[in-house]
Tab-separated table of C-alpha atoms in Angstrom:
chain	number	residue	atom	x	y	z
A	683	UNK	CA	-10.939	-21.050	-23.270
A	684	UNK	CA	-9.070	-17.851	-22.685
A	685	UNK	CA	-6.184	-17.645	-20.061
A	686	UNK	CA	-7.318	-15.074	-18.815
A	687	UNK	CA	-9.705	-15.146	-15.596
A	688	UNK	CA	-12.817	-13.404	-15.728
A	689	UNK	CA	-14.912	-11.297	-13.152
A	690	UNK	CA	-17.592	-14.301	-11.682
A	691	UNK	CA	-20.338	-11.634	-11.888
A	692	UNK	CA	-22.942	-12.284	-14.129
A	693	UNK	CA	-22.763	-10.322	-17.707
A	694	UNK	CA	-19.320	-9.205	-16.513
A	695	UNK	CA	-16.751	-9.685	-19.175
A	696	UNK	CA	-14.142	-7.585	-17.537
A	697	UNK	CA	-10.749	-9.597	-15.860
A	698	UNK	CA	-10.697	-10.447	-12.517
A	699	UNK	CA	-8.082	-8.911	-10.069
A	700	UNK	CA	-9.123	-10.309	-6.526
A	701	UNK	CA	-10.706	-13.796	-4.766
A	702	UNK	CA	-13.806	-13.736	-2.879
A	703	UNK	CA	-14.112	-15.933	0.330
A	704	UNK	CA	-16.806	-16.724	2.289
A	705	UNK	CA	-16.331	-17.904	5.988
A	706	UNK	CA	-19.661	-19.011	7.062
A	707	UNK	CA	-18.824	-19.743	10.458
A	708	UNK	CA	-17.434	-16.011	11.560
A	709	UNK	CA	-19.959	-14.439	9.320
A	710	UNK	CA	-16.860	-12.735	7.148
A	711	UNK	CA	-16.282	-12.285	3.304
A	712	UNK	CA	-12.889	-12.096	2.628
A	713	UNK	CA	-11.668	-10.202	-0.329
A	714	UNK	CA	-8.057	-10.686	-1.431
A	715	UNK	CA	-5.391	-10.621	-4.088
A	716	UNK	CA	-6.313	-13.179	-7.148
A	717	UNK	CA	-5.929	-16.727	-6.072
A	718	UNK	CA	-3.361	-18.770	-7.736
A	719	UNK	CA	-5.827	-20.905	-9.157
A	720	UNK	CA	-9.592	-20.787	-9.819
A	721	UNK	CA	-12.120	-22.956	-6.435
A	722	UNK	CA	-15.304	-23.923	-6.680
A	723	UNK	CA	-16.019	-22.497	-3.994
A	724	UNK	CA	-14.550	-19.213	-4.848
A	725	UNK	CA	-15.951	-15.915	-6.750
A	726	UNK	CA	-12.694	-14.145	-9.148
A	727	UNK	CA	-13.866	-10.191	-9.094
A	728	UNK	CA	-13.080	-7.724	-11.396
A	729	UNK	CA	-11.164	-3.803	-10.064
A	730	UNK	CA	-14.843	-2.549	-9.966
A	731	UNK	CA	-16.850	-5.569	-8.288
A	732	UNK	CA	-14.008	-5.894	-5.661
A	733	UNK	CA	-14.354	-2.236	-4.286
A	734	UNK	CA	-18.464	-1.798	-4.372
A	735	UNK	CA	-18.683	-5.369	-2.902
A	736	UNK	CA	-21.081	-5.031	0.625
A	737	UNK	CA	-21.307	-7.703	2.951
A	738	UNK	CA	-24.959	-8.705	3.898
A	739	UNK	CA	-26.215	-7.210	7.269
A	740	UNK	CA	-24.364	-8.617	10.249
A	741	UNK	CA	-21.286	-10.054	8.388
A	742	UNK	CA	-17.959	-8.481	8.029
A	743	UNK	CA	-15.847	-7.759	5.026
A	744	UNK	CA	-12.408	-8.338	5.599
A	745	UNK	CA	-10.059	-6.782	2.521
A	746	UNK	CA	-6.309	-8.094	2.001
A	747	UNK	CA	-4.000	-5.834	0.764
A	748	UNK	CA	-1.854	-7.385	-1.665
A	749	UNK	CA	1.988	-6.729	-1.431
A	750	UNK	CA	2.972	-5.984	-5.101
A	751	UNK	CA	0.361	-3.657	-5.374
A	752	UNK	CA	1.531	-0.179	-4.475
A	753	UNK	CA	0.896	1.331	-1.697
A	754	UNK	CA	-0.923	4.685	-1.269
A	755	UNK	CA	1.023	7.720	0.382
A	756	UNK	CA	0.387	8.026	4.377
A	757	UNK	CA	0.385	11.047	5.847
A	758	UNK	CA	4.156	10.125	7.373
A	759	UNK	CA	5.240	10.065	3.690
A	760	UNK	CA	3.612	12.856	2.381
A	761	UNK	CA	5.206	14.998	5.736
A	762	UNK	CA	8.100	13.797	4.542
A	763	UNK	CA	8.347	15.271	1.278
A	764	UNK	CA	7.123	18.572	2.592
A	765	UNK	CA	9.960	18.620	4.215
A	766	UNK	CA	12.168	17.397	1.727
A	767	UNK	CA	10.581	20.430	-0.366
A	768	UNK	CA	11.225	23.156	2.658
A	769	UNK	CA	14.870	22.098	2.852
A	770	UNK	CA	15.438	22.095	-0.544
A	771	UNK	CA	13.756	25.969	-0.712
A	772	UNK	CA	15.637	26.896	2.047
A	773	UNK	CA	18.391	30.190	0.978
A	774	UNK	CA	22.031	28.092	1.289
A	775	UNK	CA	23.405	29.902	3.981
A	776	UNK	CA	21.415	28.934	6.475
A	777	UNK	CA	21.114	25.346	4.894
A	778	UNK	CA	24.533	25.279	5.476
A	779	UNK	CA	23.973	26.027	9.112
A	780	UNK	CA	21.332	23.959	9.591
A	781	UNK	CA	23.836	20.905	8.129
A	782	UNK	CA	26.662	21.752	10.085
A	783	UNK	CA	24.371	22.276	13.125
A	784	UNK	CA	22.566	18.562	12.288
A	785	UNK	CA	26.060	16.760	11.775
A	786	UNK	CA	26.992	17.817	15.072
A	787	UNK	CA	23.817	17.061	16.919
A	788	UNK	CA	23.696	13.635	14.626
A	789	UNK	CA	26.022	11.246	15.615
A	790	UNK	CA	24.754	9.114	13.751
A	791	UNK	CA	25.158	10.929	10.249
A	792	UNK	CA	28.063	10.471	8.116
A	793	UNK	CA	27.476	12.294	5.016
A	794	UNK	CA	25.098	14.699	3.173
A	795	UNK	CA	24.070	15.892	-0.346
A	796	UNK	CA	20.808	17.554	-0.868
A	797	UNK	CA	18.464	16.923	1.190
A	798	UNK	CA	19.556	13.103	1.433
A	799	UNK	CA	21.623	11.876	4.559
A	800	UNK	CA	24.151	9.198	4.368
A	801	UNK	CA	23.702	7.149	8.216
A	802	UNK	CA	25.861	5.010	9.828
A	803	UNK	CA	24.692	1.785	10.913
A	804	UNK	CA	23.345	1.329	14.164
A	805	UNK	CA	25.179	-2.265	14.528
A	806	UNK	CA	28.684	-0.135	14.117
């Protein structure tokens, strides 16, 4: 028997990546990271079977992210490296003004290079 987990769908050879749980009671599927160890009462899916799984009419499908997967860019993060990108196009001179400008309105700043700031605790 391989180590290996496989994807519980029929004529599916491919490995499995997440656990499929049903909750009778609530009406819910729950789709999460691979369990630890393989149920009876539990379906092992494979990448693709875990993101076209539906839910039959009336239940929910409730999908666990797992932790040590990464996570995809929000829109905070990618506004944040627009602006990373702005700063860093910015002529000198006036990034220059715009750091002395920031260290003074920043108390909380201690130190700069590039477009990375150095900030003081806030328990000091």
């Amino acid at each position: 028997m391989s180590p290996v987990r496989r994807c519980s769908r029929t004529a599916c050879g491919r490995p499995a990546v997440a656990t499929l749980t049903y909750v009778y009671a609530d009406s819910t599927a729950v789709l999460g990271p691979l369990a630890t160890y393989a149920e009876p009462h539990c379906y092992d899916l494979c990448a693709e079977h875990s993101e076209r799984l539906t839910a039959p009419r009336g239940w929910e499908v409730v999908r666990l992210t797992d932790a040590s997967a990464p996570a995809r860019p929000s829109g905070d993060d990618l506004e944040a490296l627009a602006n990373a990108v702005r700063e860093a196009a910015r002529p000198q001179g006036r990034a220059a003004e715009a750091q002395s400008g920031r260290r003074t309105a920043d108390p909380m700043e201690v130190a700069r290079r590039g477009h990375l700031r150095v900030l003081r605790s806030p328990d000091n």
